[in-house]
CSV table of C-alpha atoms and ligand atoms in Angstrom, one decimal:
chain,number,residue,atom,x,y,z
W,1,MET,CA,162.4,37.6,59.1
W,2,PRO,CA,161.3,38.0,55.6
W,3,PRO,CA,158.2,38.9,54.3
W,4,VAL,CA,155.7,35.7,54.1
W,5,PRO,CA,153.1,36.0,51.5
W,6,THR,CA,149.8,34.8,53.0
W,7,SER,CA,148.0,34.4,49.4
W,8,SER,CA,149.6,35.0,45.9
W,9,THR,CA,146.1,34.8,44.1
W,10,ALA,CA,143.8,35.7,46.5
W,11,PRO,CA,143.2,39.9,46.0
W,12,ALA,CA,143.8,41.6,49.1
W,13,PRO,CA,140.9,42.4,51.4
W,14,THR,CA,141.6,46.2,51.3
W,15,THR,CA,142.8,46.8,48.0
W,16,GLY,CA,139.4,49.2,47.3
W,17,ARG,CA,141.0,51.8,50.0
W,18,ARG,CA,144.4,51.8,49.1
W,19,SER,CA,144.9,54.8,49.2
W,20,LEU,CA,143.9,55.0,52.8
W,21,ALA,CA,146.7,53.0,53.8
W,22,PRO,CA,150.3,54.4,55.2
W,23,VAL,CA,152.5,53.6,52.5
W,24,VAL,CA,156.1,53.4,53.5
W,25,VAL,CA,158.4,56.0,52.4
W,26,SER,CA,161.7,55.2,53.9
W,27,VAL,CA,163.3,52.6,55.7
W,28,ALA,CA,166.1,53.4,58.2
W,29,PRO,CA,169.0,51.3,57.7
W,30,GLY,CA,169.7,48.7,60.3
W,31,SER,CA,166.5,49.2,61.7
W,32,PRO,CA,164.0,46.3,62.7
W,33,GLY,CA,162.0,47.4,60.1
W,34,GLU,CA,164.8,46.6,57.5
W,35,ARG,CA,165.7,43.0,59.1
W,36,ALA,CA,162.1,42.3,58.7
W,37,GLY,CA,162.0,43.1,54.9
W,38,LEU,CA,160.3,46.4,54.7
W,39,VAL,CA,160.6,48.4,51.6
W,40,VAL,CA,159.6,51.4,50.1
W,41,GLY,CA,156.3,51.6,48.7
W,42,ASP,CA,154.8,48.8,51.2
W,43,GLU,CA,151.3,49.7,52.0
W,44,ILE,CA,150.4,48.7,55.5
W,45,LEU,CA,147.0,47.7,56.1
W,46,ARG,CA,146.9,46.3,59.7
W,47,VAL,CA,149.3,46.6,62.8
W,48,ASN,CA,148.8,43.6,65.1
W,49,GLY,CA,145.8,43.3,63.4
W,50,GLU,CA,144.3,46.5,63.6
W,51,THR,CA,144.0,49.5,60.7
W,52,PRO,CA,146.0,52.6,61.8
W,53,ARG,CA,143.7,55.6,61.5
W,54,ASP,CA,146.8,58.0,61.7
W,55,ILE,CA,150.3,58.3,62.6
W,56,ILE,CA,149.4,58.6,66.3
W,57,GLU,CA,147.7,55.1,66.1
W,58,TRP,CA,150.6,53.7,64.1
W,59,LYS,CA,153.1,55.2,66.6
W,60,LEU,CA,151.3,53.8,69.6
W,61,ALA,CA,150.9,50.3,67.8
W,62,THR,CA,154.7,50.2,66.4
W,63,ASP,CA,155.9,50.9,70.0
W,64,ASP,CA,155.0,47.4,71.1
W,65,ALA,CA,157.6,44.7,71.3
W,66,ASP,CA,157.7,42.3,68.0
W,67,VAL,CA,155.1,43.9,65.9
W,68,GLU,CA,153.0,41.6,63.2
W,69,LEU,CA,152.2,43.9,60.0
W,70,ASP,CA,149.9,43.1,57.4
W,71,VAL,CA,151.6,44.4,54.1
W,72,LEU,CA,150.4,44.7,50.5
W,73,ARG,CA,153.2,45.1,48.1
W,74,GLY,CA,152.6,44.7,44.5
W,75,GLY,CA,149.3,43.6,44.9
W,76,ILE,CA,150.0,40.5,47.2
W,77,GLU,CA,149.3,40.7,50.6
W,78,LEU,CA,152.3,39.6,53.0
W,79,ASP,CA,152.9,39.0,56.6
W,80,VAL,CA,156.0,40.8,58.0
W,81,ALA,CA,156.9,40.3,61.5
W,82,VAL,CA,159.1,42.7,62.9
W,83,ALA,CA,161.2,41.6,65.7
W,84,LYS,CA,161.9,44.5,68.0
W,85,LEU,CA,161.8,45.7,71.8
W,86,ALA,CA,159.0,47.6,73.3
W,87,GLY,CA,159.8,51.4,72.5
W,88,GLU,CA,162.6,50.7,69.9
W,89,PRO,CA,161.6,52.4,66.8
W,90,LEU,CA,160.3,50.5,63.8
W,91,GLY,CA,162.3,52.5,61.5
W,92,ALA,CA,160.0,53.0,58.8
W,93,GLU,CA,158.5,56.4,57.9
W,94,VAL,CA,155.2,56.3,56.4
W,95,SER,CA,153.5,58.9,53.9
W,96,SER,CA,151.0,60.8,55.7
W,97,ALA,CA,150.1,62.0,59.0
W,98,VAL,CA,146.1,60.9,58.8
W,99,PHE,CA,145.2,57.7,56.8
W,100,ASP,CA,141.7,57.6,56.7
W,101,ARG,CA,140.9,61.1,55.5
W,102,VAL,CA,141.7,64.3,57.3
W,103,ARG,CA,138.5,65.7,58.4
W,104,THR,CA,137.6,68.7,56.8
W,105,CYS,CA,135.6,71.7,58.5
W,106,ASP,CA,132.0,72.8,57.8
W,107,ASN,CA,132.4,76.2,58.7
W,108,HIS,CA,132.9,79.4,55.8
W,109,CYS,CA,134.4,81.7,57.7
W,110,GLU,CA,134.5,85.2,55.8
W,111,PHE,CA,138.0,85.5,57.1
W,112,CYS,CA,139.3,82.4,56.1
W,113,PHE,CA,142.7,82.6,54.4
W,114,ILE,CA,141.9,79.5,52.2
W,115,TYR,CA,139.1,81.4,50.5
W,116,GLN,CA,141.7,84.1,49.4
W,117,LEU,CA,144.3,81.9,47.9
W,118,PRO,CA,144.5,82.5,44.2
W,119,LYS,CA,143.5,79.7,42.2
W,120,GLY,CA,145.8,77.2,40.5
W,121,MET,CA,148.0,76.5,43.9
W,122,ARG,CA,148.6,73.2,45.1
W,123,ARG,CA,145.6,71.4,45.7
W,124,SER,CA,146.6,70.3,49.1
W,125,LEU,CA,147.0,74.1,50.3
W,126,TYR,CA,143.1,74.4,49.6
W,127,LEU,CA,142.2,71.9,52.1
W,128,LYS,CA,140.3,73.0,55.1
W,129,ASP,CA,140.9,71.0,57.8
W,130,ASP,CA,139.3,70.9,61.3
W,131,ASP,CA,140.8,68.0,62.6
W,132,TYR,CA,142.1,67.5,66.4
W,133,ARG,CA,144.7,65.1,65.2
W,134,LEU,CA,146.7,67.6,63.1
W,135,SER,CA,146.0,70.3,65.8
W,136,PHE,CA,148.0,67.7,68.2
W,137,LEU,CA,150.4,66.9,65.7
W,138,TYR,CA,151.0,70.3,64.3
W,139,GLY,CA,149.5,73.0,66.3
W,140,ASN,CA,146.5,73.6,63.6
W,141,PHE,CA,143.9,75.4,65.1
W,142,THR,CA,140.2,73.2,65.2
W,143,THR,CA,136.8,75.0,66.1
W,144,LEU,CA,135.8,72.0,67.8
W,145,THR,CA,132.6,72.2,65.5
W,146,ARG,CA,132.7,68.7,64.2
W,147,PHE,CA,134.1,67.4,67.5
W,148,THR,CA,132.2,64.3,68.9
W,149,GLU,CA,132.2,62.2,72.1
W,150,ALA,CA,134.3,59.5,70.4
W,151,ASP,CA,136.9,62.3,69.9
W,152,LEU,CA,137.0,63.1,73.3
W,153,GLU,CA,137.2,59.8,74.9
W,154,ARG,CA,140.2,59.2,72.5
W,155,VAL,CA,141.6,62.4,73.4
W,156,VAL,CA,141.7,61.8,76.8
W,157,THR,CA,142.6,58.4,76.6
W,158,GLU,CA,145.7,58.9,74.4
W,159,ARG,CA,146.5,62.1,76.1
W,160,LEU,CA,146.7,64.1,72.9
W,161,SER,CA,147.8,67.1,74.6
W,162,PRO,CA,148.2,70.0,73.9
W,163,LEU,CA,145.4,70.9,71.7
W,164,HIS,CA,145.0,74.3,69.8
W,165,VAL,CA,141.3,75.8,69.7
W,166,SER,CA,140.2,78.8,67.4
W,167,ILE,CA,137.8,80.8,70.0
W,168,HIS,CA,137.1,83.9,68.0
W,169,ALA,CA,134.7,84.9,70.7
W,170,THR,CA,132.9,83.3,73.2
W,171,ASP,CA,129.3,85.0,72.7
W,172,PRO,CA,127.5,82.2,70.9
W,173,ASP,CA,125.8,84.3,68.5
W,174,VAL,CA,129.1,86.1,67.6
W,175,ARG,CA,131.2,82.8,67.2
W,176,SER,CA,128.2,81.3,65.3
W,177,GLN,CA,128.0,84.2,62.7
W,178,MET,CA,131.7,84.4,62.4
W,179,LEU,CA,132.1,80.6,61.4
W,180,LYS,CA,128.7,80.7,59.5
W,181,ASN,CA,127.9,77.7,61.3
W,182,PRO,CA,125.2,77.4,63.6
W,183,ARG,CA,127.1,74.8,65.7
W,184,GLY,CA,129.8,77.6,66.1
W,185,GLY,CA,127.7,78.9,69.4
W,186,MET,CA,127.6,75.4,71.3
W,187,SER,CA,130.8,73.9,70.2
W,188,LEU,CA,133.0,75.6,72.8
W,189,ARG,CA,131.3,72.9,75.4
W,190,TRP,CA,134.1,70.8,74.0
W,191,LEU,CA,136.7,72.8,75.2
W,192,ARG,CA,135.1,72.9,78.5
W,193,ALA,CA,135.1,69.2,78.4
W,194,LEU,CA,139.1,68.8,77.3
W,195,LEU,CA,140.0,71.4,80.2
W,196,ASP,CA,137.8,69.4,82.6
W,197,HIS,CA,139.9,66.5,81.7
W,198,GLY,CA,143.3,67.8,81.7
W,199,ILE,CA,143.7,68.6,78.3
W,200,VAL,CA,146.2,71.4,77.9
W,201,VAL,CA,144.6,73.7,75.4
W,202,ARG,CA,146.1,76.9,73.6
W,203,GLY,CA,143.5,79.5,72.3
W,204,GLN,CA,143.4,81.7,69.5
W,205,ILE,CA,141.4,84.7,68.5
W,206,VAL,CA,141.7,85.9,65.0
W,207,VAL,CA,140.7,89.5,65.2
W,208,CYS,CA,138.3,91.1,62.5
W,209,PRO,CA,138.0,94.8,62.7
W,210,GLY,CA,134.3,95.8,63.2
W,211,VAL,CA,133.4,92.2,64.2
W,212,ASN,CA,134.9,90.7,66.9
W,213,ASP,CA,137.0,93.8,68.2
W,214,GLY,CA,136.3,96.5,70.6
W,215,PRO,CA,133.3,95.6,73.1
W,216,VAL,CA,133.3,92.1,71.7
W,217,LEU,CA,136.7,91.4,72.4
W,218,ASP,CA,136.3,92.6,75.9
W,219,ASP,CA,133.3,90.5,76.0
W,220,THR,CA,135.4,87.5,74.8
W,221,MET,CA,138.1,88.2,77.6
W,222,ALA,CA,135.6,88.3,80.2
W,223,GLY,CA,134.0,84.8,78.6
W,224,ILE,CA,137.3,83.2,79.1
W,225,LEU,CA,138.0,84.7,82.5
W,226,ASP,CA,134.5,83.1,83.2
W,227,ARG,CA,134.2,79.9,81.4
W,228,PHE,CA,137.8,79.2,80.5
W,229,PRO,CA,140.4,80.4,82.9
W,230,ASP,CA,142.2,76.9,82.6
W,231,LEU,CA,143.2,77.7,79.1
W,232,ASP,CA,146.9,77.6,79.0
W,233,SER,CA,147.1,80.4,76.8
W,234,VAL,CA,145.5,82.7,74.2
W,235,ALA,CA,147.0,84.1,71.0
W,236,VAL,CA,145.1,87.3,69.8
W,237,VAL,CA,146.0,87.6,66.2
W,238,PRO,CA,145.1,90.2,63.3
W,239,LEU,CA,143.0,89.3,60.4
W,240,GLY,CA,145.3,88.4,57.4
W,241,VAL,CA,143.6,90.0,54.0
W,242,SER,CA,144.9,89.1,50.6
W,243,ARG,CA,144.5,90.9,47.4
W,244,PHE,CA,142.3,88.0,46.3
W,245,ASN,CA,139.9,88.6,49.4
W,246,GLY,CA,136.3,88.7,48.0
W,247,GLU,CA,134.4,89.7,51.2
W,248,ALA,CA,133.8,93.2,51.9
W,249,ALA,CA,133.5,93.2,55.1
W,250,MET,CA,136.9,91.9,55.7
W,251,ARG,CA,139.5,94.4,55.9
W,252,GLU,CA,143.0,95.4,57.1
W,253,HIS,CA,143.2,96.9,60.7
W,254,THR,CA,143.8,100.9,60.9
W,255,THR,CA,147.0,101.8,63.2
W,256,ALA,CA,144.0,103.2,65.8
W,257,GLU,CA,142.3,99.5,65.6
W,258,ALA,CA,145.7,97.8,66.0
W,259,ARG,CA,146.6,100.1,69.1
W,260,ASP,CA,143.2,99.2,70.8
W,261,VAL,CA,143.6,95.6,70.5
W,262,VAL,CA,147.4,96.1,72.0
W,263,ASP,CA,145.8,98.2,74.8
W,264,THR,CA,143.0,95.8,75.3
W,265,VAL,CA,145.4,92.8,75.3
W,266,ALA,CA,147.4,94.7,77.9
W,267,ASP,CA,144.4,95.4,79.9
W,268,TRP,CA,143.3,92.0,80.5
W,269,GLN,CA,146.8,90.8,80.9
W,270,ASP,CA,146.6,92.7,84.4
W,271,VAL,CA,143.3,91.4,85.0
W,272,PHE,CA,144.4,87.8,84.1
W,273,ARG,CA,147.3,88.3,86.3
W,274,SER,CA,145.5,89.2,89.2
W,275,THR,CA,142.9,86.4,89.1
W,276,VAL,CA,144.6,83.6,87.9
W,277,GLY,CA,148.1,84.6,88.3
W,278,ARG,CA,149.3,84.8,84.7
W,279,ARG,CA,148.9,86.8,81.6
W,280,MET,CA,147.2,84.0,79.9
W,281,VAL,CA,146.5,86.2,76.8
W,282,TYR,CA,149.0,87.5,74.0
W,283,ALA,CA,148.8,90.1,71.0
W,284,ALA,CA,150.7,88.6,68.0
W,285,ASP,CA,153.7,90.3,67.2
W,286,GLU,CA,152.1,91.8,63.6
W,287,TYR,CA,149.8,94.0,66.1
W,288,TYR,CA,153.2,95.9,67.7
W,289,LEU,CA,154.3,96.7,64.1
W,290,MET,CA,151.0,97.6,62.9
W,291,ALA,CA,150.4,99.8,66.0
W,292,ASP,CA,154.0,101.2,65.5
W,293,ARG,CA,154.4,100.3,69.6
W,294,PRO,CA,158.0,98.5,70.8
W,295,PHE,CA,157.4,95.0,71.6
W,296,PRO,CA,156.7,93.8,75.2
W,297,PRO,CA,159.8,92.7,77.3
W,298,ALA,CA,160.6,89.1,76.9
W,299,GLU,CA,159.9,88.1,80.2
W,300,THR,CA,156.2,89.2,79.4
W,301,TYR,CA,155.8,86.4,77.1
W,302,ASP,CA,155.8,83.9,80.1
W,303,GLY,CA,158.2,81.3,78.0
W,304,PHE,CA,156.7,81.7,74.8
W,305,PRO,CA,154.0,79.1,75.2
W,306,MET,CA,152.4,80.5,71.7
W,307,HIS,CA,155.7,81.4,69.7
W,308,GLU,CA,154.7,78.9,66.8
W,309,ASP,CA,151.5,81.4,66.4
W,310,GLY,CA,153.8,84.6,65.9
W,311,ILE,CA,153.6,85.7,69.6
W,312,GLY,CA,157.1,86.6,70.9
W,313,MET,CA,158.7,85.7,68.0
W,314,ALA,CA,160.5,89.1,67.3
W,315,ARG,CA,162.0,89.1,71.1
W,316,THR,CA,162.9,85.3,70.8
W,317,PHE,CA,164.8,86.2,67.7
W,318,GLU,CA,166.4,89.2,69.1
W,319,ALA,CA,167.9,86.7,72.0
W,320,GLU,CA,168.9,84.1,69.6
W,321,PHE,CA,170.9,86.8,67.6
W,322,GLU,CA,172.3,88.4,70.4
W,323,GLY,CA,173.5,85.2,71.8
W,324,ARG,CA,171.2,85.3,75.1
W,325,ALA,CA,168.9,82.1,74.2
W,326,ASP,CA,170.0,78.6,75.1
W,327,THR,CA,168.0,77.1,72.6
W,328,THR,CA,166.5,78.2,69.4
W,329,THR,CA,162.7,78.0,68.4
W,330,GLY,CA,162.9,77.4,64.8
W,331,VAL,CA,160.3,77.5,61.9
W,332,GLN,CA,156.9,79.0,62.4
W,333,ARG,CA,155.3,77.8,59.5
W,334,GLY,CA,151.6,79.1,60.1
W,335,PHE,CA,148.5,77.8,58.6
W,336,PHE,CA,150.1,75.3,56.0
W,337,ALA,CA,152.1,73.5,58.5
W,338,ALA,CA,150.3,70.3,58.0
W,339,VAL,CA,150.2,70.5,54.3
W,340,ASP,CA,154.4,70.5,54.1
W,341,ALA,CA,155.5,69.3,57.5
W,342,PRO,CA,157.0,65.7,57.4
W,343,PRO,CA,154.5,63.4,58.7
W,344,ASN,CA,156.9,61.4,60.3
W,345,PRO,CA,156.8,59.0,63.9
W,346,ALA,CA,159.9,60.9,65.0
W,347,ALA,CA,157.9,64.3,64.6
W,348,TYR,CA,155.1,62.5,66.4
W,349,THR,CA,157.3,61.6,69.2
W,350,ALA,CA,158.9,64.7,69.8
W,351,LEU,CA,155.6,66.3,70.2
W,352,HIS,CA,153.8,63.6,72.4
W,353,ALA,CA,156.8,64.2,74.5
W,354,GLY,CA,155.8,67.8,75.4
W,355,SER,CA,158.0,69.9,72.8
W,356,CYS,CA,155.8,72.4,70.9
W,357,GLY,CA,157.1,73.1,67.6
W,358,ALA,CA,157.3,70.7,64.8
W,359,GLY,CA,160.5,71.5,62.9
W,360,SER,CA,162.0,73.1,65.5
W,361,SER,CA,165.7,72.4,66.6
W,362,GLY,CA,167.3,72.5,69.8
W,363,ALA,CA,170.6,73.8,68.7
W,364,PRO,CA,172.0,76.6,66.7
W,365,THR,CA,171.5,75.3,63.0
W,366,ALA,CA,174.0,76.1,60.4
W,367,SER,CA,173.0,77.3,57.0
W,368,THR,CA,172.9,75.1,53.7
W,369,THR,CA,174.6,76.3,50.6
W,370,VAL,CA,172.3,75.2,48.2
W,371,THR,CA,174.6,76.3,45.4
W,372,LEU,CA,177.8,77.2,44.6
W,373,GLY,CA,177.8,80.6,45.3
W,374,PRO,CA,179.9,83.8,45.6
W,375,ARG,CA,183.1,84.3,47.8
W,376,ARG,CA,182.6,84.2,51.5
W,377,ASP,CA,184.0,88.0,52.0
W,378,ALA,CA,181.3,88.8,49.3
W,379,PRO,CA,178.6,91.6,50.5
W,380,VAL,CA,175.6,89.8,52.3
W,381,GLY,CA,171.7,90.4,51.4
W,382,VAL,CA,169.5,88.9,54.1
W,383,LEU,CA,166.0,88.1,52.5
W,384,THR,CA,162.9,88.4,54.5
W,385,GLY,CA,159.3,89.5,54.7
W,386,ALA,CA,158.0,93.0,54.9
W,387,LEU,CA,157.6,92.5,58.6
W,388,GLY,CA,160.4,90.7,59.5
W,389,GLU,CA,162.5,93.1,58.0
W,390,ARG,CA,161.4,95.4,60.4
W,391,VAL,CA,162.7,93.1,63.2
W,392,ILE,CA,165.9,92.3,61.8
W,393,ARG,CA,167.1,95.4,60.2
W,394,PRO,CA,167.8,97.0,63.5
W,395,LEU,CA,169.7,93.8,64.7
W,396,ILE,CA,171.9,93.8,61.7
W,397,GLU,CA,172.4,97.4,61.8
W,398,GLY,CA,173.7,96.8,65.2
W,399,LEU,CA,176.4,94.8,64.1
W,400,GLY,CA,178.0,98.0,62.7
W,401,ARG,CA,178.7,95.8,59.3
W,402,ARG,CA,178.3,97.9,56.0
W,403,ASP,CA,178.5,94.4,53.7
W,404,VAL,CA,175.5,93.1,55.5
W,405,ARG,CA,172.0,94.3,54.4
W,406,THR,CA,168.2,93.3,54.5
W,407,ILE,CA,166.2,93.0,51.5
W,408,ALA,CA,162.6,93.3,52.3
W,409,VAL,CA,160.4,90.9,49.9
W,410,ASP,CA,157.1,92.6,49.0
W,411,ASN,CA,154.4,90.3,49.1
W,412,ARG,CA,152.8,91.0,45.5
W,413,PHE,CA,151.5,87.4,45.0
W,414,PHE,CA,149.2,87.5,48.0
W,415,GLY,CA,149.1,91.0,48.4
W,416,GLY,CA,147.0,93.0,50.9
W,417,ASN,CA,148.8,92.8,54.4
W,418,THR,CA,150.6,89.9,53.9
W,419,GLY,CA,153.9,90.7,55.3
W,420,VAL,CA,155.1,87.6,56.8
W,421,THR,CA,158.4,85.9,55.9
W,422,GLY,CA,156.3,82.3,55.9
W,423,LEU,CA,154.4,83.4,53.1
W,424,ILE,CA,157.1,84.6,50.9
W,425,THR,CA,156.7,83.2,47.3
W,426,GLY,CA,159.3,82.1,44.7
W,427,ALA,CA,157.8,84.7,42.3
W,428,ASP,CA,158.4,87.3,44.8
W,429,VAL,CA,161.9,86.2,45.6
W,430,SER,CA,162.7,86.4,41.7
W,431,ARG,CA,161.6,89.4,41.2
W,432,VAL,CA,163.3,91.0,43.8
W,433,LEU,CA,166.8,89.3,43.0
W,434,ALA,CA,166.9,90.0,39.6
W,435,ASP,CA,167.3,93.2,40.5
W,436,GLU,CA,170.1,92.7,42.8
W,437,PRO,CA,173.9,92.4,42.0
W,438,ASP,CA,175.8,89.4,41.0
W,439,GLY,CA,178.6,87.9,43.2
W,440,HIS,CA,176.8,88.7,46.6
W,441,ARG,CA,175.5,85.9,49.3
W,442,TYR,CA,171.7,86.1,49.6
W,443,LEU,CA,170.3,84.1,52.7
W,444,LEU,CA,166.8,82.6,52.4
W,445,PRO,CA,165.2,81.9,56.0
W,446,ASP,CA,163.8,78.0,55.3
W,447,VAL,CA,160.4,79.1,57.1
W,448,CYS,CA,159.4,80.0,53.1
W,449,LEU,CA,160.2,76.6,51.9
W,450,SER,CA,158.3,73.3,52.0
W,451,ASP,CA,160.6,70.1,52.9
W,452,ASP,CA,161.2,69.5,49.1
W,453,ASP,CA,162.7,73.0,48.9
W,454,ARG,CA,159.9,74.6,47.2
W,455,PHE,CA,158.1,77.9,47.9
W,456,LEU,CA,154.5,78.3,48.3
W,457,ASP,CA,153.7,78.9,44.4
W,458,GLY,CA,155.6,75.6,43.7
W,459,VAL,CA,158.9,77.7,42.6
W,460,THR,CA,162.2,75.7,43.1
W,461,LEU,CA,165.3,77.3,44.3
W,462,ASP,CA,167.1,76.3,41.0
W,463,ALA,CA,164.7,78.4,39.6
W,464,LEU,CA,165.9,81.5,41.3
W,465,PRO,CA,168.1,84.2,39.4
W,466,ARG,CA,170.6,84.1,42.0
W,467,PRO,CA,172.0,81.3,44.3
W,468,VAL,CA,170.6,81.6,47.9
W,469,GLU,CA,171.7,80.0,51.1
W,470,VAL,CA,169.2,78.5,52.9
W,471,VAL,CA,169.5,79.3,56.6
W,472,ALA,CA,167.3,77.9,59.8
W,473,THR,CA,164.8,80.6,60.9
W,474,ASP,CA,166.2,81.7,64.2
W,475,GLY,CA,168.3,84.4,65.0
W,476,ALA,CA,171.3,81.9,65.9
W,477,ALA,CA,171.4,80.6,62.7
W,478,LEU,CA,171.2,83.9,61.2
W,479,ARG,CA,174.3,85.2,63.3
W,480,ALA,CA,176.3,82.0,62.5
W,481,ALA,CA,175.5,82.5,58.6
W,482,LEU,CA,176.8,86.3,58.6
W,483,GLU,CA,179.8,85.2,60.8
W,484,ARG,CA,181.3,82.9,58.0
W,485,SER,CA,181.6,86.0,56.0
E,1,SF4,S1,139.4,79.7,59.1
E,1,SF4,FE1,139.5,77.7,59.5
E,1,SF4,S2,137.7,76.9,60.1
E,1,SF4,FE2,137.0,78.8,59.3
E,1,SF4,S3,136.5,78.1,57.3
E,1,SF4,FE3,138.7,78.3,56.9
E,1,SF4,S4,139.4,76.4,57.9
E,1,SF4,FE4,137.3,76.4,58.4
């Protein structure tokens, strides 16, 4: 049924808050939305009479049979009746994940990487979100300092699970100091409440040397065992320091400090196994690289529940590359996930079904040739971050192919200890490629690109000095790309 104007003259009642309404960005051909006359640019004011606050409510509301939409198009409000079956996708993708504004954080952590960004990047990168909805949708971590009783009710009612919670320390004073927020100490009561209601919660501890390592980390592990033994898992990750860090107390780990953290996690894994029957806590891959220790065996990651947080990525990549994995794990975007990920209902559906990994794919993914490049039998350079290179190089050397090499991209843009592949910028890739020969194939992992194929610094692929092939960030895709030459 075509859209029906409700009034051609009266201004739409929500015109003053138009920017908060979801906007249709695509309509699938043949879908119920297209048959009903939805078009790109339509603002959805109400679904079945209710204003959706976010993509979660949008998806739940449009799951019904025969949906009634109030749509604003060209300043005119229309009724759009969508005939569909219950559970059938509406077929319209909307522009954002949160329509009533992302809840920003009121903490002022000295270790916050957003404070360490240079000036002049995309404005959205500076958004300090502390929104449980983005935690559910994208795996962003929330501190729960702005969580409310109403939020708890919604999370429990709609089963928004799993959620991801920043713990950092269980000692209330230490946590308040780290978050620079007096509510930091008490807000972990919400974590207890979430767990009591059966919500799956994954925790994170960002370890800042001299602040919450050593005895404080031991105390936090004891606090987790005592108060939160039903957490799904806890990632222990190192502080990231960029060259724009202005906090003197925030510094990189020494090798000895990294080894202490690795040992502490191993000791507590033993304690957790003997008390709650599972390892519970895992150190980030970066720690093993910093400590110059081998990665733990794959089976000690218990199914890699926190792969998206950099836990066990090296072991999964290795298994994928060597053809020992049934599925691939896909992109790990880190803390800019919600900025660049497409907030579409399909992503929501996948997450709601329990798949933890926006952007991940279930099957080995082929590379995408971005521009007409060199011959298939040309030598190959695999671009990767400084840390990723230490994982990938041994795998490539194991192939015994002299025509394939890794090319580590030093992160001079962010500097400091920034070595993860997901933070590689176009400026650094351009600098490195400018010194590489013409006529070679250059493979670039997709983790360092947004969905519109831009690097974090806004550089586009066609601005690079050599053509690159974008390859899904998993071992199977890299292996497949190399086998095509
Ligand atoms: S680290 Fe997270 S909680 Fe702390 S200030 Fe930054 S965004 Fe807020």
